[in-house]
Structure formats: C-alpha cells, structure tokens
Amino acid sequence: GVTYLEPGSSQMGKKESIADTARVLGRMYDGIEYRGFSQDLVQELSDYAGVPVWNGLTDQFHPTQVLADFLTIQEEFGTLKGIKLVYVGDGRNNMANSLMIGAAKMGMHFVIGSPKSLFPEDGLVAECRKIAQDCQSGAVIEVLDDPKAAVKGAHAVYTDVWASMGEEDQIPARVKLLTPYKVTMEMVQKTGNPDVLFLHCLPAFHD
Ligand code: NVA
C-alpha cells in the first residue's frame, strides 16, 4: 500500500522537526519517497528514518526520472554505453545534474548545451568525470554553450522546462535566454541523425 502525504497535510519541518517525522514514518513504512524542493530535507529524512529514502525530485536532483529515461533509451538502442545523449537548455537544473551523474555511471557520451550562465557547477562536472574514471565506465562528459555544436551526432536529445518548479517568476527572462536552445526541427536536423530520439521530462508548456 501507498500513503500520500500532500504538502498541506503535515506539519513536517514547520512544527514537528524533519528528524522526528522521519523517525515516526520510518516505523510505519518500509520506504519513503520525498518529492519537494530541498535536497537537504530528503537527506535529513534519510539520516533519521532507518528505512530506504529516495528522492522523487528536489531542486538539485531528479534521479527517478533518469531511471525511466534510461530505460527508454536502452529499449530504443539496446544499450546505454557509448550512446550520445545531448541535453540542451537549463544546464544546472535537477534534470541536467542527474542525467550527468547517470550518464557518467552508465558509460554514455553526455553533452550539455546551455548558456554559460546556466552551466552546471564545476564541482559536479568534476565529480561526474571522476565517477566515470573510478568505475571505468568509458563515459565522456562535455559542457558547451553552442547548441548546434552540442547536438551534432546525437543519438538522443533531451530538454526540460524553461524554468523549474519554484522558479516560475524567471520564465520571461529564461525564455529569452534559452530560445536558441529550444529543440526545433532545425535543431533536430543539426544532429545529422534521422533516427534521433527526443526526450522531455515534462511538464511541457506549449504556449
Ligand atoms: N526541472 C523540472 C523537472 C520536472 C520533472 C522541474 O524541476 O520543474
């Protein structure tokens, strides 16, 4: 069975502490998925719950989405190793971060195409390159600001929303900044791959 605790239905982090909530939930459930904003909060839940806690989305990471996307890529190409996956758009959001970590582990050629102001943190890029080296996955990680150069030769192209949950006030500025990174038919053709796969984590805002 599953119990859904919606945002308004508990005092977690407001009245009761996260640690106390974690201890109580850990006694009642076999596992806890947390979907919210703060990475520290999911970390604290996991420190105190005594049962598996996993991230269902935070501002920093979105690993469960990556599991689903990688299953799709594997289904399409029969492998992940050596697949060139290009993410264009906001290069330092939860999806870009988690795709980069996943790609490093699975031996993919992962490219971020993003404006310099939205490049991922250098520390995380270095950590991913180290993961690739330590597990000898063969992964290659690149970060470019030229979207057309980034998508060249892609097996799969990925993008995300203009601005993530909680950043809605930044949408007008982001649309301006990220328009050159929008996945249009012209961008798809720049891959040079007529069988290129396109992925989007949703939600997609069409207007
Ligand atoms: N970057 C997006 C992912 C949604 C699945 C967001 O955080 O809103």
mmCIF file of N, CA and C in Angstrom, residues 16-154:
data_model
loop_
_atom_site.group_PDB
_atom_site.id
_atom_site.type_symbol
_atom_site.label_atom_id
_atom_site.label_comp_id
_atom_site.label_asym_id
_atom_site.label_seq_id
_atom_site.Cartn_x
_atom_site.Cartn_y
_atom_site.Cartn_z
ATOM 1 N N GLU A 16 6.546 19.939 13.754
ATOM 2 C CA GLU A 16 7.418 18.793 14.062
ATOM 3 C C GLU A 16 8.702 18.900 13.244
ATOM 4 N N SER A 17 9.799 18.485 13.858
ATOM 5 C CA SER A 17 11.066 18.554 13.118
ATOM 6 C C SER A 17 11.108 17.465 12.042
ATOM 7 N N ILE A 18 11.962 17.662 11.062
ATOM 8 C CA ILE A 18 12.132 16.655 9.997
ATOM 9 C C ILE A 18 12.611 15.344 10.633
ATOM 10 N N ALA A 19 13.542 15.472 11.586
ATOM 11 C CA ALA A 19 14.112 14.265 12.208
ATOM 12 C C ALA A 19 13.023 13.458 12.915
ATOM 13 N N ASP A 20 12.143 14.129 13.664
ATOM 14 C CA ASP A 20 11.061 13.405 14.356
ATOM 15 C C ASP A 20 10.108 12.767 13.362
ATOM 16 N N THR A 21 9.751 13.527 12.327
ATOM 17 C CA THR A 21 8.838 12.974 11.317
ATOM 18 C C THR A 21 9.464 11.748 10.674
ATOM 19 N N ALA A 22 10.756 11.848 10.373
ATOM 20 C CA ALA A 22 11.468 10.722 9.738
ATOM 21 C C ALA A 22 11.413 9.488 10.643
ATOM 22 N N ARG A 23 11.669 9.685 11.940
ATOM 23 C CA ARG A 23 11.668 8.540 12.869
ATOM 24 C C ARG A 23 10.294 7.879 12.913
ATOM 25 N N VAL A 24 9.234 8.691 12.948
ATOM 26 C CA VAL A 24 7.874 8.133 13.036
ATOM 27 C C VAL A 24 7.511 7.429 11.733
ATOM 28 N N LEU A 25 7.758 8.093 10.602
ATOM 29 C CA LEU A 25 7.402 7.473 9.319
ATOM 30 C C LEU A 25 8.202 6.194 9.094
ATOM 31 N N GLY A 26 9.447 6.209 9.556
ATOM 32 C CA GLY A 26 10.307 5.039 9.394
ATOM 33 C C GLY A 26 9.806 3.833 10.162
ATOM 34 N N ARG A 27 9.034 4.090 11.227
ATOM 35 C CA ARG A 27 8.471 2.975 11.997
ATOM 36 C C ARG A 27 7.214 2.439 11.321
ATOM 37 N N MET A 28 6.582 3.280 10.520
ATOM 38 C CA MET A 28 5.291 2.887 9.921
ATOM 39 C C MET A 28 5.417 2.345 8.506
ATOM 40 N N TYR A 29 6.471 2.759 7.793
ATOM 41 C CA TYR A 29 6.574 2.397 6.369
ATOM 42 C C TYR A 29 7.900 1.703 6.068
ATOM 43 N N ASP A 30 7.896 0.955 4.968
ATOM 44 C CA ASP A 30 9.118 0.246 4.549
ATOM 45 C C ASP A 30 10.028 1.136 3.712
ATOM 46 N N GLY A 31 9.503 2.210 3.189
ATOM 47 C CA GLY A 31 10.320 3.116 2.382
ATOM 48 C C GLY A 31 9.614 4.452 2.232
ATOM 49 N N ILE A 32 10.387 5.488 1.959
ATOM 50 C CA ILE A 32 9.812 6.838 1.838
ATOM 51 C C ILE A 32 10.365 7.499 0.585
ATOM 52 N N GLU A 33 9.479 7.944 -0.295
ATOM 53 C CA GLU A 33 9.921 8.797 -1.406
ATOM 54 C C GLU A 33 9.553 10.232 -1.055
ATOM 55 N N TYR A 34 10.511 11.128 -1.195
ATOM 56 C CA TYR A 34 10.241 12.541 -0.943
ATOM 57 C C TYR A 34 10.320 13.316 -2.247
ATOM 58 N N ARG A 35 9.282 14.090 -2.548
ATOM 59 C CA ARG A 35 9.283 14.960 -3.728
ATOM 60 C C ARG A 35 8.975 16.365 -3.237
ATOM 61 N N GLY A 36 9.900 17.270 -3.427
ATOM 62 C CA GLY A 36 9.695 18.629 -2.925
ATOM 63 C C GLY A 36 10.710 19.554 -3.529
ATOM 64 N N PHE A 37 11.383 20.311 -2.694
ATOM 65 C CA PHE A 37 12.346 21.286 -3.212
ATOM 66 C C PHE A 37 13.752 21.066 -2.651
ATOM 67 N N SER A 38 13.818 20.867 -1.330
ATOM 68 C CA SER A 38 15.123 20.924 -0.681
ATOM 69 C C SER A 38 15.838 19.571 -0.660
ATOM 70 N N GLN A 39 17.045 19.552 -1.180
ATOM 71 C CA GLN A 39 17.868 18.338 -1.142
ATOM 72 C C GLN A 39 18.271 18.017 0.298
ATOM 73 N N ASP A 40 18.506 19.082 1.101
ATOM 74 C CA ASP A 40 18.884 18.858 2.499
ATOM 75 C C ASP A 40 17.784 18.123 3.251
ATOM 76 N N LEU A 41 16.528 18.437 2.888
ATOM 77 C CA LEU A 41 15.413 17.816 3.603
ATOM 78 C C LEU A 41 15.366 16.301 3.335
ATOM 79 N N VAL A 42 15.535 15.914 2.076
ATOM 80 C CA VAL A 42 15.495 14.478 1.777
ATOM 81 C C VAL A 42 16.693 13.773 2.427
ATOM 82 N N GLN A 43 17.805 14.497 2.505
ATOM 83 C CA GLN A 43 18.995 13.937 3.154
ATOM 84 C C GLN A 43 18.728 13.715 4.643
ATOM 85 N N GLU A 44 18.068 14.708 5.269
ATOM 86 C CA GLU A 44 17.778 14.596 6.698
ATOM 87 C C GLU A 44 16.772 13.472 6.968
ATOM 88 N N LEU A 45 15.774 13.348 6.095
ATOM 89 C CA LEU A 45 14.825 12.229 6.237
ATOM 90 C C LEU A 45 15.582 10.909 6.232
ATOM 91 N N SER A 46 16.511 10.810 5.287
ATOM 92 C CA SER A 46 17.252 9.550 5.158
ATOM 93 C C SER A 46 18.183 9.307 6.348
ATOM 94 N N ASP A 47 18.695 10.380 6.934
ATOM 95 C CA ASP A 47 19.575 10.229 8.098
ATOM 96 C C ASP A 47 18.834 9.649 9.302
ATOM 97 N N TYR A 48 17.519 9.934 9.407
ATOM 98 C CA TYR A 48 16.796 9.560 10.629
ATOM 99 C C TYR A 48 15.722 8.495 10.459
ATOM 100 N N ALA A 49 15.331 8.177 9.212
ATOM 101 C CA ALA A 49 14.163 7.297 9.030
ATOM 102 C C ALA A 49 14.462 5.835 9.357
ATOM 103 N N GLY A 50 15.679 5.387 9.094
ATOM 104 C CA GLY A 50 16.005 3.976 9.354
ATOM 105 C C GLY A 50 15.417 3.044 8.301
ATOM 106 N N VAL A 51 14.812 3.586 7.262
ATOM 107 C CA VAL A 51 14.316 2.779 6.124
ATOM 108 C C VAL A 51 14.818 3.486 4.858
ATOM 109 N N PRO A 52 14.781 2.789 3.707
ATOM 110 C CA PRO A 52 15.239 3.465 2.493
ATOM 111 C C PRO A 52 14.423 4.729 2.194
ATOM 112 N N VAL A 53 15.149 5.804 1.888
ATOM 113 C CA VAL A 53 14.516 7.074 1.499
ATOM 114 C C VAL A 53 15.065 7.417 0.130
ATOM 115 N N TRP A 54 14.189 7.755 -0.804
ATOM 116 C CA TRP A 54 14.711 8.140 -2.105
ATOM 117 C C TRP A 54 14.072 9.435 -2.586
ATOM 118 N N ASN A 55 14.820 10.069 -3.492
ATOM 119 C CA ASN A 55 14.486 11.392 -3.983
ATOM 120 C C ASN A 55 13.521 11.282 -5.162
ATOM 121 N N GLY A 56 12.312 11.813 -4.991
ATOM 122 C CA GLY A 56 11.343 11.806 -6.087
ATOM 123 C C GLY A 56 11.360 13.109 -6.865
ATOM 124 N N LEU A 57 12.210 14.009 -6.518
ATOM 125 C CA LEU A 57 12.512 15.297 -7.180
ATOM 126 C C LEU A 57 12.857 16.328 -6.114
ATOM 127 N N THR A 58 13.993 16.950 -6.293
ATOM 128 C CA THR A 58 14.333 18.142 -5.498
ATOM 129 C C THR A 58 14.859 19.191 -6.466
ATOM 130 N N ASP A 59 15.165 20.376 -5.936
ATOM 131 C CA ASP A 59 15.721 21.431 -6.791
ATOM 132 C C ASP A 59 17.022 20.980 -7.443
ATOM 133 N N GLN A 60 17.762 20.141 -6.745
ATOM 134 C CA GLN A 60 19.109 19.779 -7.227
ATOM 135 C C GLN A 60 19.172 18.532 -8.093
ATOM 136 N N PHE A 61 18.348 17.544 -7.746
ATOM 137 C CA PHE A 61 18.459 16.252 -8.429
ATOM 138 C C PHE A 61 17.083 15.632 -8.704
ATOM 139 N N HIS A 62 17.043 14.785 -9.750
ATOM 140 C CA HIS A 62 15.789 14.081 -10.076
ATOM 141 C C HIS A 62 16.119 12.673 -10.591
ATOM 142 N N PRO A 63 16.674 11.840 -9.708
ATOM 143 C CA PRO A 63 17.176 10.536 -10.160
ATOM 144 C C PRO A 63 16.123 9.561 -10.666
ATOM 145 N N THR A 64 14.899 9.601 -10.125
ATOM 146 C CA THR A 64 13.901 8.615 -10.569
ATOM 147 C C THR A 64 13.495 8.872 -12.025
ATOM 148 N N GLN A 65 13.486 10.136 -12.414
ATOM 149 C CA GLN A 65 13.188 10.457 -13.816
ATOM 150 C C GLN A 65 14.271 9.877 -14.726
ATOM 151 N N VAL A 66 15.502 9.946 -14.250
ATOM 152 C CA VAL A 66 16.625 9.428 -15.048
ATOM 153 C C VAL A 66 16.503 7.910 -15.238
ATOM 154 N N LEU A 67 16.069 7.214 -14.189
ATOM 155 C CA LEU A 67 15.879 5.759 -14.335
ATOM 156 C C LEU A 67 14.902 5.471 -15.470
ATOM 157 N N ALA A 68 13.779 6.207 -15.488
ATOM 158 C CA ALA A 68 12.767 5.986 -16.528
ATOM 159 C C ALA A 68 13.331 6.341 -17.905
ATOM 160 N N ASP A 69 14.048 7.460 -17.984
ATOM 161 C CA ASP A 69 14.600 7.887 -19.287
ATOM 162 C C ASP A 69 15.637 6.892 -19.804
ATOM 163 N N PHE A 70 16.450 6.383 -18.917
ATOM 164 C CA PHE A 70 17.485 5.450 -19.353
ATOM 165 C C PHE A 70 16.869 4.114 -19.804
ATOM 166 N N LEU A 71 15.763 3.711 -19.167
ATOM 167 C CA LEU A 71 15.062 2.509 -19.643
ATOM 168 C C LEU A 71 14.555 2.734 -21.064
ATOM 169 N N THR A 72 14.045 3.940 -21.315
ATOM 170 C CA THR A 72 13.548 4.267 -22.664
ATOM 171 C C THR A 72 14.695 4.232 -23.675
ATOM 172 N N ILE A 73 15.830 4.816 -23.312
ATOM 173 C CA ILE A 73 16.980 4.855 -24.237
ATOM 174 C C ILE A 73 17.477 3.433 -24.498
ATOM 175 N N GLN A 74 17.546 2.653 -23.425
ATOM 176 C CA GLN A 74 18.003 1.268 -23.573
ATOM 177 C C GLN A 74 17.042 0.469 -24.454
ATOM 178 N N GLU A 75 15.753 0.700 -24.261
ATOM 179 C CA GLU A 75 14.743 0.000 -25.057
ATOM 180 C C GLU A 75 14.919 0.347 -26.542
ATOM 181 N N GLU A 76 15.209 1.613 -26.800
ATOM 182 C CA GLU A 76 15.328 2.091 -28.185
ATOM 183 C C GLU A 76 16.611 1.619 -28.859
ATOM 184 N N PHE A 77 17.733 1.662 -28.119
ATOM 185 C CA PHE A 77 19.033 1.395 -28.750
ATOM 186 C C PHE A 77 19.674 0.075 -28.299
ATOM 187 N N GLY A 78 19.061 -0.585 -27.326
ATOM 188 C CA GLY A 78 19.597 -1.866 -26.862
ATOM 189 C C GLY A 78 20.778 -1.727 -25.918
ATOM 190 N N THR A 79 21.225 -0.519 -25.682
ATOM 191 C CA THR A 79 22.375 -0.290 -24.799
ATOM 192 C C THR A 79 22.379 1.171 -24.334
ATOM 193 N N LEU A 80 23.161 1.432 -23.305
ATOM 194 C CA LEU A 80 23.384 2.828 -22.881
ATOM 195 C C LEU A 80 24.828 3.224 -23.187
ATOM 196 N N LYS A 81 25.712 2.247 -23.088
ATOM 197 C CA LYS A 81 27.147 2.502 -23.272
ATOM 198 C C LYS A 81 27.410 3.105 -24.656
ATOM 199 N N GLY A 82 28.124 4.228 -24.661
ATOM 200 C CA GLY A 82 28.511 4.844 -25.930
ATOM 201 C C GLY A 82 27.420 5.682 -26.581
ATOM 202 N N ILE A 83 26.221 5.672 -25.996
ATOM 203 C CA ILE A 83 25.132 6.481 -26.572
ATOM 204 C C ILE A 83 25.420 7.962 -26.319
ATOM 205 N N LYS A 84 25.271 8.775 -27.384
ATOM 206 C CA LYS A 84 25.489 10.213 -27.215
ATOM 207 C C LYS A 84 24.152 10.872 -26.862
ATOM 208 N N LEU A 85 24.060 11.274 -25.613
ATOM 209 C CA LEU A 85 22.848 11.914 -25.088
ATOM 210 C C LEU A 85 23.153 13.393 -24.892
ATOM 211 N N VAL A 86 22.395 14.233 -25.575
ATOM 212 C CA VAL A 86 22.658 15.675 -25.501
ATOM 213 C C VAL A 86 21.490 16.371 -24.820
ATOM 214 N N TYR A 87 21.800 17.074 -23.749
ATOM 215 C CA TYR A 87 20.785 17.841 -23.028
ATOM 216 C C TYR A 87 20.967 19.307 -23.396
ATOM 217 N N VAL A 88 19.918 19.919 -23.953
ATOM 218 C CA VAL A 88 20.009 21.351 -24.262
ATOM 219 C C VAL A 88 18.999 22.113 -23.419
ATOM 220 N N GLY A 89 19.413 23.246 -22.878
ATOM 221 C CA GLY A 89 18.511 24.057 -22.050
ATOM 222 C C GLY A 89 19.201 24.502 -20.782
ATOM 223 N N ASP A 90 18.437 24.507 -19.679
ATOM 224 C CA ASP A 90 18.958 24.935 -18.379
ATOM 225 C C ASP A 90 19.936 23.863 -17.874
ATOM 226 N N GLY A 91 21.220 24.164 -18.012
ATOM 227 C CA GLY A 91 22.242 23.145 -17.758
ATOM 228 C C GLY A 91 22.597 22.920 -16.305
ATOM 229 N N ARG A 92 21.903 23.622 -15.388
ATOM 230 C CA ARG A 92 22.255 23.409 -13.974
ATOM 231 C C ARG A 92 21.012 23.097 -13.152
ATOM 232 N N ASN A 93 19.995 22.551 -13.831
ATOM 233 C CA ASN A 93 18.816 22.195 -13.037
ATOM 234 C C ASN A 93 18.884 20.715 -12.627
ATOM 235 N N ASN A 94 17.836 20.294 -11.909
ATOM 236 C CA ASN A 94 17.822 18.934 -11.375
ATOM 237 C C ASN A 94 17.993 17.867 -12.462
ATOM 238 N N MET A 95 17.349 18.077 -13.629
ATOM 239 C CA MET A 95 17.451 17.055 -14.690
ATOM 240 C C MET A 95 18.855 16.998 -15.274
ATOM 241 N N ALA A 96 19.425 18.169 -15.566
ATOM 242 C CA ALA A 96 20.772 18.178 -16.147
ATOM 243 C C ALA A 96 21.752 17.519 -15.174
ATOM 244 N N ASN A 97 21.648 17.868 -13.897
ATOM 245 C CA ASN A 97 22.551 17.293 -12.894
ATOM 246 C C ASN A 97 22.417 15.773 -12.822
ATOM 247 N N SER A 98 21.181 15.304 -12.736
ATOM 248 C CA SER A 98 21.003 13.856 -12.547
ATOM 249 C C SER A 98 21.305 13.070 -13.817
ATOM 250 N N LEU A 99 20.978 13.632 -14.982
ATOM 251 C CA LEU A 99 21.334 12.935 -16.231
ATOM 252 C C LEU A 99 22.847 12.797 -16.332
ATOM 253 N N MET A 100 23.554 13.845 -15.913
ATOM 254 C CA MET A 100 25.027 13.813 -15.996
ATOM 255 C C MET A 100 25.597 12.721 -15.082
ATOM 256 N N ILE A 101 25.048 12.613 -13.878
ATOM 257 C CA ILE A 101 25.529 11.576 -12.949
ATOM 258 C C ILE A 101 25.218 10.185 -13.516
ATOM 259 N N GLY A 102 23.986 10.013 -13.998
ATOM 260 C CA GLY A 102 23.590 8.718 -14.554
ATOM 261 C C GLY A 102 24.444 8.344 -15.758
ATOM 262 N N ALA A 103 24.668 9.314 -16.646
ATOM 263 C CA ALA A 103 25.458 9.061 -17.858
ATOM 264 C C ALA A 103 26.887 8.672 -17.494
ATOM 265 N N ALA A 104 27.431 9.327 -16.467
ATOM 266 C CA ALA A 104 28.802 9.020 -16.031
ATOM 267 C C ALA A 104 28.890 7.561 -15.569
ATOM 268 N N LYS A 105 27.862 7.118 -14.840
ATOM 269 C CA LYS A 105 27.879 5.740 -14.327
ATOM 270 C C LYS A 105 27.678 4.725 -15.450
ATOM 271 N N MET A 106 26.872 5.075 -16.441
ATOM 272 C CA MET A 106 26.489 4.099 -17.460
ATOM 273 C C MET A 106 27.366 4.132 -18.710
ATOM 274 N N GLY A 107 28.385 5.000 -18.709
ATOM 275 C CA GLY A 107 29.313 4.987 -19.846
ATOM 276 C C GLY A 107 28.778 5.660 -21.091
ATOM 277 N N MET A 108 27.983 6.692 -20.908
ATOM 278 C CA MET A 108 27.431 7.393 -22.074
ATOM 279 C C MET A 108 28.308 8.590 -22.447
ATOM 280 N N HIS A 109 28.080 9.104 -23.646
ATOM 281 C CA HIS A 109 28.718 10.358 -24.055
ATOM 282 C C HIS A 109 27.668 11.430 -23.806
ATOM 283 N N PHE A 110 27.857 12.177 -22.742
ATOM 284 C CA PHE A 110 26.832 13.138 -22.314
ATOM 285 C C PHE A 110 27.306 14.557 -22.574
ATOM 286 N N VAL A 111 26.467 15.313 -23.277
ATOM 287 C CA VAL A 111 26.820 16.697 -23.600
ATOM 288 C C VAL A 111 25.723 17.619 -23.092
ATOM 289 N N ILE A 112 26.124 18.671 -22.397
ATOM 290 C CA ILE A 112 25.180 19.720 -22.025
ATOM 291 C C ILE A 112 25.411 20.887 -22.976
ATOM 292 N N GLY A 113 24.341 21.371 -23.604
ATOM 293 C CA GLY A 113 24.406 22.581 -24.420
ATOM 294 C C GLY A 113 23.564 23.634 -23.727
ATOM 295 N N SER A 114 24.218 24.661 -23.210
ATOM 296 C CA SER A 114 23.488 25.613 -22.367
ATOM 297 C C SER A 114 24.196 26.965 -22.361
ATOM 298 N N PRO A 115 23.475 28.064 -22.089
ATOM 299 C CA PRO A 115 24.180 29.345 -21.954
ATOM 300 C C PRO A 115 25.179 29.264 -20.799
ATOM 301 N N LYS A 116 26.275 30.025 -20.925
ATOM 302 C CA LYS A 116 27.325 29.935 -19.887
ATOM 303 C C LYS A 116 26.770 30.213 -18.493
ATOM 304 N N SER A 117 25.793 31.143 -18.418
ATOM 305 C CA SER A 117 25.252 31.498 -17.093
ATOM 306 C C SER A 117 24.458 30.342 -16.478
ATOM 307 N N LEU A 118 24.112 29.356 -17.282
ATOM 308 C CA LEU A 118 23.370 28.202 -16.746
ATOM 309 C C LEU A 118 24.182 26.910 -16.852
ATOM 310 N N PHE A 119 25.481 27.040 -16.932
ATOM 311 C CA PHE A 119 26.338 25.841 -16.918
ATOM 312 C C PHE A 119 26.214 25.131 -15.564
ATOM 313 N N PRO A 120 26.369 23.806 -15.548
ATOM 314 C CA PRO A 120 26.372 23.105 -14.254
ATOM 315 C C PRO A 120 27.578 23.519 -13.412
ATOM 316 N N GLU A 121 27.486 23.265 -12.115
ATOM 317 C CA GLU A 121 28.605 23.607 -11.217
ATOM 318 C C GLU A 121 29.848 22.825 -11.611
ATOM 319 N N ASP A 122 30.993 23.517 -11.618
ATOM 320 C CA ASP A 122 32.255 22.855 -11.981
ATOM 321 C C ASP A 122 32.509 21.629 -11.102
ATOM 322 N N GLY A 123 32.172 21.765 -9.811
ATOM 323 C CA GLY A 123 32.426 20.674 -8.860
ATOM 324 C C GLY A 123 31.660 19.414 -9.247
ATOM 325 N N LEU A 124 30.434 19.591 -9.704
ATOM 326 C CA LEU A 124 29.628 18.418 -10.072
ATOM 327 C C LEU A 124 30.149 17.788 -11.367
ATOM 328 N N VAL A 125 30.571 18.636 -12.302
ATOM 329 C CA VAL A 125 31.133 18.103 -13.557
ATOM 330 C C VAL A 125 32.385 17.279 -13.230
ATOM 331 N N ALA A 126 33.226 17.840 -12.357
ATOM 332 C CA ALA A 126 34.464 17.129 -11.980
ATOM 333 C C ALA A 126 34.131 15.813 -11.281
ATOM 334 N N GLU A 127 33.108 15.847 -10.408
ATOM 335 C CA GLU A 127 32.709 14.633 -9.691
ATOM 336 C C GLU A 127 32.221 13.562 -10.689
ATOM 337 N N CYS A 128 31.471 13.995 -11.682
ATOM 338 C CA CYS A 128 30.957 13.024 -12.673
ATOM 339 C C CYS A 128 32.102 12.434 -13.486
ATOM 340 N N ARG A 129 33.075 13.273 -13.849
ATOM 341 C CA ARG A 129 34.223 12.736 -14.604
ATOM 342 C C ARG A 129 35.000 11.746 -13.739
ATOM 343 N N LYS A 130 35.024 12.017 -12.439
ATOM 344 C CA LYS A 130 35.733 11.111 -11.526
ATOM 345 C C LYS A 130 34.962 9.786 -11.387
ATOM 346 N N ILE A 131 33.638 9.881 -11.325
ATOM 347 C CA ILE A 131 32.813 8.654 -11.259
ATOM 348 C C ILE A 131 33.126 7.798 -12.480
ATOM 349 N N ALA A 132 33.144 8.445 -13.659
ATOM 350 C CA ALA A 132 33.391 7.717 -14.910
ATOM 351 C C ALA A 132 34.752 7.020 -14.868
ATOM 352 N N GLN A 133 35.729 7.753 -14.321
ATOM 353 C CA GLN A 133 37.087 7.202 -14.254
ATOM 354 C C GLN A 133 37.146 6.050 -13.238
ATOM 355 N N ASP A 134 36.568 6.299 -12.050
ATOM 356 C CA ASP A 134 36.637 5.289 -10.984
ATOM 357 C C ASP A 134 35.947 3.997 -11.386
ATOM 358 N N CYS A 135 34.809 4.099 -12.060
ATOM 359 C CA CYS A 135 34.137 2.835 -12.417
ATOM 360 C C CYS A 135 34.458 2.435 -13.853
ATOM 361 N N GLN A 136 35.422 3.115 -14.452
ATOM 362 C CA GLN A 136 35.875 2.781 -15.818
ATOM 363 C C GLN A 136 34.698 2.554 -16.750
ATOM 364 N N SER A 137 33.739 3.457 -16.665
ATOM 365 C CA SER A 137 32.535 3.286 -17.489
ATOM 366 C C SER A 137 32.787 3.692 -18.930
ATOM 367 N N GLY A 138 33.819 4.504 -19.145
ATOM 368 C CA GLY A 138 34.089 4.987 -20.505
ATOM 369 C C GLY A 138 33.286 6.227 -20.853
ATOM 370 N N ALA A 139 32.571 6.784 -19.871
ATOM 371 C CA ALA A 139 31.735 7.968 -20.153
ATOM 372 C C ALA A 139 32.588 9.179 -20.504
ATOM 373 N N VAL A 140 32.015 10.016 -21.375
ATOM 374 C CA VAL A 140 32.635 11.299 -21.720
ATOM 375 C C VAL A 140 31.613 12.372 -21.363
ATOM 376 N N ILE A 141 32.062 13.402 -20.644
ATOM 377 C CA ILE A 141 31.156 14.487 -20.233
ATOM 378 C C ILE A 141 31.653 15.783 -20.850
ATOM 379 N N GLU A 142 30.785 16.474 -21.584
ATOM 380 C CA GLU A 142 31.168 17.752 -22.189
ATOM 381 C C GLU A 142 30.119 18.813 -21.852
ATOM 382 N N VAL A 143 30.587 20.062 -21.720
ATOM 383 C CA VAL A 143 29.675 21.181 -21.487
ATOM 384 C C VAL A 143 30.006 22.258 -22.515
ATOM 385 N N LEU A 144 29.033 22.600 -23.366
ATOM 386 C CA LEU A 144 29.263 23.559 -24.450
ATOM 387 C C LEU A 144 28.199 24.652 -24.408
ATOM 388 N N ASP A 145 28.543 25.841 -24.931
ATOM 389 C CA ASP A 145 27.490 26.855 -24.992
ATOM 390 C C ASP A 145 26.917 27.014 -26.398
ATOM 391 N N ASP A 146 27.442 26.273 -27.359
ATOM 392 C CA ASP A 146 26.914 26.330 -28.728
ATOM 393 C C ASP A 146 25.948 25.150 -28.921
ATOM 394 N N PRO A 147 24.641 25.441 -28.982
ATOM 395 C CA PRO A 147 23.667 24.337 -29.038
ATOM 396 C C PRO A 147 23.805 23.487 -30.295
ATOM 397 N N LYS A 148 24.137 24.131 -31.412
ATOM 398 C CA LYS A 148 24.217 23.386 -32.681
ATOM 399 C C LYS A 148 25.409 22.422 -32.649
ATOM 400 N N ALA A 149 26.516 22.901 -32.092
ATOM 401 C CA ALA A 149 27.694 22.017 -31.973
ATOM 402 C C ALA A 149 27.395 20.894 -30.980
ATOM 403 N N ALA A 150 26.647 21.223 -29.929
ATOM 404 C CA ALA A 150 26.355 20.220 -28.882
ATOM 405 C C ALA A 150 25.569 19.039 -29.441
ATOM 406 N N VAL A 151 24.565 19.314 -30.301
ATOM 407 C CA VAL A 151 23.671 18.220 -30.726
ATOM 408 C C VAL A 151 24.242 17.364 -31.864
ATOM 409 N N LYS A 152 25.348 17.815 -32.446
ATOM 410 C CA LYS A 152 25.911 17.087 -33.600
ATOM 411 C C LYS A 152 26.184 15.612 -33.248
ATOM 412 N N GLY A 153 25.628 14.727 -34.052
ATOM 413 C CA GLY A 153 25.889 13.294 -33.872
ATOM 414 C C GLY A 153 25.118 12.661 -32.719
ATOM 415 N N ALA A 154 24.118 13.376 -32.174
ATOM 416 C CA ALA A 154 23.385 12.835 -31.006
ATOM 417 C C ALA A 154 22.549 11.616 -31.374
#
